[in-house]
Amino acid sequence: MALALVPLRTELSATNEALIVVVVVVAVAALGTRAAGALAALSAAAWFDFFLTRPYGQFAIDDGEEIQTTFLLLVVGLIVSQPAVRVRRLRTVVVADTAYLASLRGSARPAEEGRSPEEVVARRNPPGGRRPGLPGRRRPGHGRPGPPGLSSDSRHRA
């Protein structure tokens, strides 16, 4: 990205160039992993220095403000990669919770239809401990068991 800005480096301020580069770093961080975001931030700072600060074509900066801009470009890139990873992780939890809620709705359906408590419990706690649509008794993404189920005599079990 910094290379693409070379023709504009005399027309744009270093701050504006850095902001354009930050947009690319944020996109990489949002779509990639934490490592990809960190690598994008490091390479953006390096190539910003190499292509867009004086002396051009060297990994050296003469102007104090451009040093600050390069440093802030690196810091912002590293910071934005953290929330991007968290958003992806939360998206996984939401998908797992949606499946879990769907299984709860499916378990409640027999009760709504007036079936016996034994049939409701059998639907909620099938043999082998597997619930429809979910792997085992754990809620994916949480690392802890799901809410309490029903015992065979229709009482809550912890």
mmCIF file of N, CA and C in Angstrom, residues 11-133:
data_model
loop_
_atom_site.group_PDB
_atom_site.id
_atom_site.type_symbol
_atom_site.label_atom_id
_atom_site.label_comp_id
_atom_site.label_asym_id
_atom_site.label_seq_id
_atom_site.Cartn_x
_atom_site.Cartn_y
_atom_site.Cartn_z
ATOM 1 N N GLU A 11 2.268 15.369 -2.364
ATOM 2 C CA GLU A 11 0.988 16.079 -2.252
ATOM 3 C C GLU A 11 0.270 15.822 -0.935
ATOM 4 N N LEU A 12 0.514 14.678 -0.324
ATOM 5 C CA LEU A 12 -0.157 14.323 0.928
ATOM 6 C C LEU A 12 0.785 14.522 2.108
ATOM 7 N N SER A 13 0.222 14.843 3.256
ATOM 8 C CA SER A 13 1.046 14.915 4.467
ATOM 9 C C SER A 13 1.329 13.488 4.946
ATOM 10 N N ALA A 14 2.357 13.356 5.763
ATOM 11 C CA ALA A 14 2.702 12.039 6.310
ATOM 12 C C ALA A 14 1.540 11.471 7.117
ATOM 13 N N THR A 15 0.812 12.336 7.809
ATOM 14 C CA THR A 15 -0.330 11.887 8.606
ATOM 15 C C THR A 15 -1.419 11.310 7.716
ATOM 16 N N ASN A 16 -1.726 11.976 6.616
ATOM 17 C CA ASN A 16 -2.743 11.468 5.699
ATOM 18 C C ASN A 16 -2.311 10.152 5.058
ATOM 19 N N GLU A 17 -1.040 10.066 4.704
ATOM 20 C CA GLU A 17 -0.526 8.807 4.149
ATOM 21 C C GLU A 17 -0.655 7.687 5.170
ATOM 22 N N ALA A 18 -0.317 7.983 6.424
ATOM 23 C CA ALA A 18 -0.415 6.980 7.489
ATOM 24 C C ALA A 18 -1.856 6.545 7.698
ATOM 25 N N LEU A 19 -2.788 7.481 7.631
ATOM 26 C CA LEU A 19 -4.205 7.123 7.796
ATOM 27 C C LEU A 19 -4.679 6.197 6.675
ATOM 28 N N ILE A 20 -4.213 6.445 5.469
ATOM 29 C CA ILE A 20 -4.577 5.566 4.355
ATOM 30 C C ILE A 20 -4.006 4.168 4.589
ATOM 31 N N VAL A 21 -2.774 4.101 5.048
ATOM 32 C CA VAL A 21 -2.149 2.808 5.324
ATOM 33 C C VAL A 21 -2.866 2.106 6.484
ATOM 34 N N VAL A 22 -3.297 2.861 7.492
ATOM 35 C CA VAL A 22 -4.014 2.277 8.632
ATOM 36 C C VAL A 22 -5.299 1.583 8.171
ATOM 37 N N VAL A 23 -5.975 2.156 7.199
ATOM 38 C CA VAL A 23 -7.205 1.529 6.691
ATOM 39 C C VAL A 23 -6.908 0.119 6.189
ATOM 40 N N VAL A 24 -5.807 -0.044 5.491
ATOM 41 C CA VAL A 24 -5.423 -1.369 4.998
ATOM 42 C C VAL A 24 -5.077 -2.296 6.164
ATOM 43 N N VAL A 25 -4.355 -1.791 7.142
ATOM 44 C CA VAL A 25 -3.987 -2.599 8.309
ATOM 45 C C VAL A 25 -5.245 -3.049 9.052
ATOM 46 N N VAL A 26 -6.196 -2.151 9.235
ATOM 47 C CA VAL A 26 -7.451 -2.501 9.913
ATOM 48 C C VAL A 26 -8.192 -3.577 9.125
ATOM 49 N N ALA A 27 -8.228 -3.467 7.810
ATOM 50 C CA ALA A 27 -8.899 -4.474 6.982
ATOM 51 C C ALA A 27 -8.232 -5.839 7.137
ATOM 52 N N VAL A 28 -6.914 -5.860 7.120
ATOM 53 C CA VAL A 28 -6.195 -7.130 7.291
ATOM 54 C C VAL A 28 -6.477 -7.708 8.674
ATOM 55 N N ALA A 29 -6.448 -6.859 9.694
ATOM 56 C CA ALA A 29 -6.697 -7.319 11.057
ATOM 57 C C ALA A 29 -8.129 -7.836 11.210
ATOM 58 N N ALA A 30 -9.073 -7.172 10.571
ATOM 59 C CA ALA A 30 -10.480 -7.585 10.686
ATOM 60 C C ALA A 30 -10.743 -8.903 9.976
ATOM 61 N N LEU A 31 -10.037 -9.153 8.895
ATOM 62 C CA LEU A 31 -10.288 -10.357 8.099
ATOM 63 C C LEU A 31 -9.343 -11.501 8.444
ATOM 64 N N GLY A 32 -8.227 -11.191 9.077
ATOM 65 C CA GLY A 32 -7.221 -12.213 9.342
ATOM 66 C C GLY A 32 -7.132 -12.572 10.809
ATOM 67 N N THR A 33 -6.024 -13.153 11.159
ATOM 68 C CA THR A 33 -5.760 -13.555 12.539
ATOM 69 C C THR A 33 -5.019 -12.438 13.267
ATOM 70 N N ARG A 34 -4.794 -12.654 14.553
ATOM 71 C CA ARG A 34 -4.029 -11.681 15.337
ATOM 72 C C ARG A 34 -2.617 -11.546 14.757
ATOM 73 N N ALA A 35 -2.037 -12.668 14.368
ATOM 74 C CA ALA A 35 -0.693 -12.642 13.781
ATOM 75 C C ALA A 35 -0.691 -11.870 12.460
ATOM 76 N N ALA A 36 -1.717 -12.058 11.655
ATOM 77 C CA ALA A 36 -1.799 -11.326 10.379
ATOM 78 C C ALA A 36 -1.928 -9.831 10.632
ATOM 79 N N GLY A 37 -2.720 -9.449 11.628
ATOM 80 C CA GLY A 37 -2.856 -8.038 11.972
ATOM 81 C C GLY A 37 -1.545 -7.449 12.467
ATOM 82 N N ALA A 38 -0.826 -8.215 13.301
ATOM 83 C CA ALA A 38 0.467 -7.743 13.810
ATOM 84 C C ALA A 38 1.481 -7.633 12.676
ATOM 85 N N LEU A 39 1.497 -8.627 11.790
ATOM 86 C CA LEU A 39 2.416 -8.584 10.648
ATOM 87 C C LEU A 39 2.084 -7.412 9.724
ATOM 88 N N ALA A 40 0.793 -7.170 9.511
ATOM 89 C CA ALA A 40 0.384 -6.029 8.678
ATOM 90 C C ALA A 40 0.820 -4.716 9.320
ATOM 91 N N ALA A 41 0.693 -4.613 10.644
ATOM 92 C CA ALA A 41 1.107 -3.382 11.340
ATOM 93 C C ALA A 41 2.613 -3.178 11.244
ATOM 94 N N LEU A 42 3.368 -4.246 11.469
ATOM 95 C CA LEU A 42 4.829 -4.138 11.383
ATOM 96 C C LEU A 42 5.287 -3.794 9.972
ATOM 97 N N SER A 43 4.725 -4.482 8.985
ATOM 98 C CA SER A 43 5.157 -4.202 7.612
ATOM 99 C C SER A 43 4.677 -2.825 7.159
ATOM 100 N N ALA A 44 3.505 -2.405 7.594
ATOM 101 C CA ALA A 44 3.015 -1.067 7.225
ATOM 102 C C ALA A 44 3.941 0.005 7.778
ATOM 103 N N ALA A 45 4.356 -0.159 9.040
ATOM 104 C CA ALA A 45 5.271 0.831 9.633
ATOM 105 C C ALA A 45 6.608 0.828 8.888
ATOM 106 N N ALA A 46 7.108 -0.360 8.580
ATOM 107 C CA ALA A 46 8.400 -0.450 7.885
ATOM 108 C C ALA A 46 8.315 0.164 6.481
ATOM 109 N N TRP A 47 7.287 -0.200 5.722
ATOM 110 C CA TRP A 47 7.184 0.304 4.347
ATOM 111 C C TRP A 47 6.787 1.776 4.311
ATOM 112 N N PHE A 48 6.044 2.226 5.315
ATOM 113 C CA PHE A 48 5.762 3.659 5.435
ATOM 114 C C PHE A 48 7.082 4.411 5.585
ATOM 115 N N ASP A 49 7.948 3.897 6.462
ATOM 116 C CA ASP A 49 9.262 4.502 6.664
ATOM 117 C C ASP A 49 10.077 4.467 5.369
ATOM 118 N N PHE A 50 10.127 3.326 4.722
ATOM 119 C CA PHE A 50 10.971 3.141 3.545
ATOM 120 C C PHE A 50 10.518 3.978 2.343
ATOM 121 N N PHE A 51 9.198 3.985 2.077
ATOM 122 C CA PHE A 51 8.699 4.630 0.853
ATOM 123 C C PHE A 51 8.205 6.065 1.044
ATOM 124 N N LEU A 52 7.733 6.401 2.238
ATOM 125 C CA LEU A 52 7.003 7.660 2.380
ATOM 126 C C LEU A 52 7.652 8.684 3.302
ATOM 127 N N THR A 53 8.774 8.362 3.923
ATOM 128 C CA THR A 53 9.456 9.339 4.768
ATOM 129 C C THR A 53 10.861 9.602 4.233
ATOM 130 N N ARG A 54 11.354 10.830 4.504
ATOM 131 C CA ARG A 54 12.702 11.199 4.049
ATOM 132 C C ARG A 54 13.738 10.665 5.009
ATOM 133 N N PRO A 55 14.830 10.198 4.547
ATOM 134 C CA PRO A 55 15.247 9.998 3.156
ATOM 135 C C PRO A 55 14.517 8.796 2.549
ATOM 136 N N TYR A 56 13.949 8.997 1.365
ATOM 137 C CA TYR A 56 13.186 7.953 0.687
ATOM 138 C C TYR A 56 14.097 6.781 0.324
ATOM 139 N N GLY A 57 13.519 5.580 0.353
ATOM 140 C CA GLY A 57 14.265 4.388 -0.047
ATOM 141 C C GLY A 57 15.243 3.891 0.987
ATOM 142 N N GLN A 58 15.137 4.374 2.210
ATOM 143 C CA GLN A 58 16.005 3.925 3.296
ATOM 144 C C GLN A 58 15.172 3.707 4.546
ATOM 145 N N PHE A 59 15.647 2.819 5.400
ATOM 146 C CA PHE A 59 14.971 2.623 6.676
ATOM 147 C C PHE A 59 15.560 3.607 7.679
ATOM 148 N N ALA A 60 15.288 4.872 7.443
ATOM 149 C CA ALA A 60 15.754 5.954 8.313
ATOM 150 C C ALA A 60 14.765 7.100 8.176
ATOM 151 N N ILE A 61 14.552 7.831 9.272
ATOM 152 C CA ILE A 61 13.619 8.964 9.253
ATOM 153 C C ILE A 61 14.346 10.167 9.838
ATOM 154 N N ASP A 62 14.286 11.294 9.113
ATOM 155 C CA ASP A 62 14.945 12.513 9.570
ATOM 156 C C ASP A 62 14.038 13.381 10.443
ATOM 157 N N ASP A 63 12.750 13.364 10.180
ATOM 158 C CA ASP A 63 11.799 14.264 10.833
ATOM 159 C C ASP A 63 11.191 13.605 12.076
ATOM 160 N N GLY A 64 11.224 14.319 13.192
ATOM 161 C CA GLY A 64 10.661 13.806 14.443
ATOM 162 C C GLY A 64 9.179 13.489 14.352
ATOM 163 N N GLU A 65 8.427 14.321 13.640
ATOM 164 C CA GLU A 65 6.986 14.063 13.493
ATOM 165 C C GLU A 65 6.728 12.781 12.703
ATOM 166 N N GLU A 66 7.554 12.513 11.706
ATOM 167 C CA GLU A 66 7.384 11.292 10.925
ATOM 168 C C GLU A 66 7.751 10.061 11.745
ATOM 169 N N ILE A 67 8.684 10.216 12.682
ATOM 170 C CA ILE A 67 8.998 9.114 13.606
ATOM 171 C C ILE A 67 7.772 8.807 14.453
ATOM 172 N N GLN A 68 7.148 9.857 14.970
ATOM 173 C CA GLN A 68 5.925 9.674 15.765
ATOM 174 C C GLN A 68 4.823 9.029 14.932
ATOM 175 N N THR A 69 4.651 9.497 13.711
ATOM 176 C CA THR A 69 3.607 8.961 12.843
ATOM 177 C C THR A 69 3.854 7.483 12.564
ATOM 178 N N THR A 70 5.101 7.111 12.283
ATOM 179 C CA THR A 70 5.439 5.705 12.030
ATOM 180 C C THR A 70 5.174 4.863 13.268
ATOM 181 N N PHE A 71 5.583 5.364 14.428
ATOM 182 C CA PHE A 71 5.354 4.643 15.681
ATOM 183 C C PHE A 71 3.859 4.473 15.946
ATOM 184 N N LEU A 72 3.098 5.549 15.763
ATOM 185 C CA LEU A 72 1.651 5.465 15.994
ATOM 186 C C LEU A 72 0.970 4.532 14.988
ATOM 187 N N LEU A 73 1.452 4.511 13.768
ATOM 188 C CA LEU A 73 0.934 3.574 12.770
ATOM 189 C C LEU A 73 1.112 2.138 13.259
ATOM 190 N N LEU A 74 2.276 1.829 13.778
ATOM 191 C CA LEU A 74 2.549 0.505 14.322
ATOM 192 C C LEU A 74 1.641 0.199 15.517
ATOM 193 N N VAL A 75 1.543 1.128 16.446
ATOM 194 C CA VAL A 75 0.735 0.921 17.653
ATOM 195 C C VAL A 75 -0.739 0.732 17.299
ATOM 196 N N VAL A 76 -1.275 1.588 16.451
ATOM 197 C CA VAL A 76 -2.686 1.467 16.061
ATOM 198 C C VAL A 76 -2.933 0.126 15.379
ATOM 199 N N GLY A 77 -2.036 -0.270 14.503
ATOM 200 C CA GLY A 77 -2.188 -1.556 13.829
ATOM 201 C C GLY A 77 -2.211 -2.716 14.797
ATOM 202 N N LEU A 78 -1.329 -2.689 15.791
ATOM 203 C CA LEU A 78 -1.309 -3.759 16.791
ATOM 204 C C LEU A 78 -2.561 -3.737 17.664
ATOM 205 N N ILE A 79 -3.022 -2.554 17.995
ATOM 206 C CA ILE A 79 -4.212 -2.442 18.853
ATOM 207 C C ILE A 79 -5.462 -2.923 18.132
ATOM 208 N N VAL A 80 -5.651 -2.567 16.870
ATOM 209 C CA VAL A 80 -6.891 -2.947 16.182
ATOM 210 C C VAL A 80 -6.959 -4.432 15.883
ATOM 211 N N SER A 81 -5.825 -5.117 15.885
ATOM 212 C CA SER A 81 -5.884 -6.549 15.623
ATOM 213 C C SER A 81 -6.489 -7.306 16.805
ATOM 214 N N GLN A 82 -6.412 -6.761 18.003
ATOM 215 C CA GLN A 82 -6.983 -7.434 19.174
ATOM 216 C C GLN A 82 -8.512 -7.478 19.133
ATOM 217 N N PRO A 83 -9.201 -6.349 18.975
ATOM 218 C CA PRO A 83 -10.667 -6.410 18.914
ATOM 219 C C PRO A 83 -11.168 -7.210 17.710
ATOM 220 N N ALA A 84 -10.440 -7.182 16.621
ATOM 221 C CA ALA A 84 -10.864 -7.937 15.437
ATOM 222 C C ALA A 84 -10.903 -9.429 15.746
ATOM 223 N N VAL A 85 -9.895 -9.910 16.465
ATOM 224 C CA VAL A 85 -9.868 -11.323 16.849
ATOM 225 C C VAL A 85 -11.004 -11.611 17.829
ATOM 226 N N ARG A 86 -11.248 -10.704 18.745
ATOM 227 C CA ARG A 86 -12.328 -10.897 19.724
ATOM 228 C C ARG A 86 -13.687 -10.948 19.039
ATOM 229 N N VAL A 87 -13.898 -10.105 18.056
ATOM 230 C CA VAL A 87 -15.168 -10.105 17.327
ATOM 231 C C VAL A 87 -15.388 -11.454 16.654
ATOM 232 N N ARG A 88 -14.335 -11.998 16.032
ATOM 233 C CA ARG A 88 -14.472 -13.309 15.389
ATOM 234 C C ARG A 88 -14.799 -14.383 16.412
ATOM 235 N N ARG A 89 -14.143 -14.328 17.569
ATOM 236 C CA ARG A 89 -14.391 -15.304 18.624
ATOM 237 C C ARG A 89 -15.839 -15.193 19.118
ATOM 238 N N LEU A 90 -16.306 -13.966 19.317
ATOM 239 C CA LEU A 90 -17.686 -13.771 19.770
ATOM 240 C C LEU A 90 -18.691 -14.241 18.723
ATOM 241 N N ARG A 91 -18.363 -14.068 17.454
ATOM 242 C CA ARG A 91 -19.240 -14.545 16.386
ATOM 243 C C ARG A 91 -19.405 -16.069 16.489
ATOM 244 N N THR A 92 -18.313 -16.778 16.810
ATOM 245 C CA THR A 92 -18.370 -18.229 16.987
ATOM 246 C C THR A 92 -19.269 -18.593 18.161
ATOM 247 N N VAL A 93 -19.156 -17.836 19.251
ATOM 248 C CA VAL A 93 -19.999 -18.090 20.424
ATOM 249 C C VAL A 93 -21.466 -17.852 20.087
ATOM 250 N N VAL A 94 -21.752 -16.799 19.341
ATOM 251 C CA VAL A 94 -23.136 -16.497 18.965
ATOM 252 C C VAL A 94 -23.719 -17.629 18.123
ATOM 253 N N VAL A 95 -22.941 -18.158 17.191
ATOM 254 C CA VAL A 95 -23.416 -19.269 16.363
ATOM 255 C C VAL A 95 -23.700 -20.485 17.243
ATOM 256 N N ALA A 96 -22.789 -20.776 18.182
ATOM 257 C CA ALA A 96 -22.992 -21.915 19.078
ATOM 258 C C ALA A 96 -24.215 -21.702 19.966
ATOM 259 N N ASP A 97 -24.372 -20.489 20.484
ATOM 260 C CA ASP A 97 -25.531 -20.204 21.327
ATOM 261 C C ASP A 97 -26.834 -20.283 20.541
ATOM 262 N N THR A 98 -26.803 -19.868 19.293
ATOM 263 C CA THR A 98 -27.999 -19.964 18.450
ATOM 264 C C THR A 98 -28.398 -21.419 18.277
ATOM 265 N N ALA A 99 -27.417 -22.284 18.047
ATOM 266 C CA ALA A 99 -27.706 -23.718 17.918
ATOM 267 C C ALA A 99 -28.242 -24.272 19.230
ATOM 268 N N TYR A 100 -27.667 -23.807 20.336
ATOM 269 C CA TYR A 100 -28.124 -24.278 21.641
ATOM 270 C C TYR A 100 -29.574 -23.855 21.898
ATOM 271 N N LEU A 101 -29.894 -22.597 21.584
ATOM 272 C CA LEU A 101 -31.269 -22.119 21.768
ATOM 273 C C LEU A 101 -32.240 -22.868 20.852
ATOM 274 N N ALA A 102 -31.799 -23.175 19.656
ATOM 275 C CA ALA A 102 -32.647 -23.951 18.750
ATOM 276 C C ALA A 102 -32.926 -25.331 19.336
ATOM 277 N N SER A 103 -31.909 -25.927 19.983
ATOM 278 C CA SER A 103 -32.132 -27.240 20.599
ATOM 279 C C SER A 103 -33.089 -27.124 21.784
ATOM 280 N N LEU A 104 -33.019 -26.006 22.521
ATOM 281 C CA LEU A 104 -33.959 -25.801 23.625
ATOM 282 C C LEU A 104 -35.393 -25.661 23.108
ATOM 283 N N ARG A 105 -35.538 -24.905 22.010
ATOM 284 C CA ARG A 105 -36.872 -24.775 21.412
ATOM 285 C C ARG A 105 -37.406 -26.126 20.975
ATOM 286 N N GLY A 106 -36.511 -26.920 20.378
ATOM 287 C CA GLY A 106 -36.917 -28.260 19.948
ATOM 288 C C GLY A 106 -37.299 -29.128 21.126
ATOM 289 N N SER A 107 -36.615 -28.957 22.247
ATOM 290 C CA SER A 107 -36.934 -29.728 23.449
ATOM 291 C C SER A 107 -38.256 -29.285 24.065
ATOM 292 N N ALA A 108 -38.595 -28.012 23.908
ATOM 293 C CA ALA A 108 -39.836 -27.493 24.496
ATOM 294 C C ALA A 108 -41.067 -27.875 23.666
ATOM 295 N N ARG A 109 -40.867 -28.166 22.411
ATOM 296 C CA ARG A 109 -41.985 -28.467 21.531
ATOM 297 C C ARG A 109 -42.865 -29.615 22.050
ATOM 298 N N PRO A 110 -42.278 -30.744 22.518
ATOM 299 C CA PRO A 110 -43.135 -31.814 23.040
ATOM 300 C C PRO A 110 -43.995 -31.363 24.231
ATOM 301 N N ALA A 111 -43.455 -30.487 25.082
ATOM 302 C CA ALA A 111 -44.229 -29.987 26.221
ATOM 303 C C ALA A 111 -45.380 -29.116 25.728
ATOM 304 N N GLU A 112 -45.115 -28.285 24.710
ATOM 305 C CA GLU A 112 -46.175 -27.449 24.140
ATOM 306 C C GLU A 112 -47.287 -28.294 23.521
ATOM 307 N N GLU A 113 -46.899 -29.439 23.001
ATOM 308 C CA GLU A 113 -47.877 -30.323 22.369
ATOM 309 C C GLU A 113 -48.620 -31.181 23.376
ATOM 310 N N GLY A 114 -48.295 -31.027 24.654
ATOM 311 C CA GLY A 114 -49.014 -31.744 25.697
ATOM 312 C C GLY A 114 -48.500 -33.152 25.941
ATOM 313 N N ARG A 115 -47.288 -33.442 25.538
ATOM 314 C CA ARG A 115 -46.734 -34.784 25.764
ATOM 315 C C ARG A 115 -46.377 -34.957 27.237
ATOM 316 N N SER A 116 -46.171 -36.188 27.627
ATOM 317 C CA SER A 116 -45.885 -36.504 29.022
ATOM 318 C C SER A 116 -44.517 -35.975 29.426
ATOM 319 N N PRO A 117 -44.322 -35.749 30.738
ATOM 320 C CA PRO A 117 -43.019 -35.274 31.209
ATOM 321 C C PRO A 117 -41.875 -36.216 30.821
ATOM 322 N N GLU A 118 -42.144 -37.526 30.787
ATOM 323 C CA GLU A 118 -41.103 -38.481 30.413
ATOM 324 C C GLU A 118 -40.645 -38.262 28.971
ATOM 325 N N GLU A 119 -41.600 -37.974 28.082
ATOM 326 C CA GLU A 119 -41.240 -37.725 26.683
ATOM 327 C C GLU A 119 -40.428 -36.428 26.552
ATOM 328 N N VAL A 120 -40.810 -35.417 27.344
ATOM 329 C CA VAL A 120 -40.077 -34.147 27.308
ATOM 330 C C VAL A 120 -38.645 -34.363 27.786
ATOM 331 N N VAL A 121 -38.495 -35.096 28.902
ATOM 332 C CA VAL A 121 -37.168 -35.372 29.443
ATOM 333 C C VAL A 121 -36.359 -36.204 28.457
ATOM 334 N N ALA A 122 -36.997 -37.186 27.826
ATOM 335 C CA ALA A 122 -36.292 -38.023 26.848
ATOM 336 C C ALA A 122 -35.802 -37.180 25.671
ATOM 337 N N ARG A 123 -36.590 -36.210 25.274
ATOM 338 C CA ARG A 123 -36.187 -35.329 24.172
ATOM 339 C C ARG A 123 -35.019 -34.425 24.603
ATOM 340 N N ARG A 124 -35.091 -33.918 25.840
ATOM 341 C CA ARG A 124 -34.065 -32.997 26.333
ATOM 342 C C ARG A 124 -32.770 -33.714 26.680
ATOM 343 N N ASN A 125 -32.859 -34.904 27.239
ATOM 344 C CA ASN A 125 -31.693 -35.666 27.674
ATOM 345 C C ASN A 125 -31.702 -37.039 27.002
ATOM 346 N N PRO A 126 -31.427 -37.098 25.710
ATOM 347 C CA PRO A 126 -31.473 -38.378 25.005
ATOM 348 C C PRO A 126 -30.385 -39.321 25.499
ATOM 349 N N PRO A 127 -30.550 -40.614 25.249
ATOM 350 C CA PRO A 127 -29.530 -41.590 25.672
ATOM 351 C C PRO A 127 -28.166 -41.213 25.086
ATOM 352 N N GLY A 128 -27.130 -41.403 25.876
ATOM 353 C CA GLY A 128 -25.784 -41.061 25.423
ATOM 354 C C GLY A 128 -25.426 -39.617 25.696
ATOM 355 N N GLY A 129 -26.373 -38.814 26.199
ATOM 356 C CA GLY A 129 -26.098 -37.439 26.590
ATOM 357 C C GLY A 129 -25.931 -36.465 25.444
ATOM 358 N N ARG A 130 -26.305 -36.825 24.236
ATOM 359 C CA ARG A 130 -26.137 -35.916 23.094
ATOM 360 C C ARG A 130 -27.433 -35.177 22.840
ATOM 361 N N ARG A 131 -27.304 -33.890 22.658
ATOM 362 C CA ARG A 131 -28.469 -33.055 22.357
ATOM 363 C C ARG A 131 -28.509 -32.805 20.861
ATOM 364 N N PRO A 132 -29.705 -32.657 20.317
ATOM 365 C CA PRO A 132 -29.804 -32.443 18.870
ATOM 366 C C PRO A 132 -29.023 -31.209 18.421
ATOM 367 N N GLY A 133 -28.183 -31.388 17.416
ATOM 368 C CA GLY A 133 -27.467 -30.263 16.818
ATOM 369 C C GLY A 133 -26.240 -29.801 17.563
#
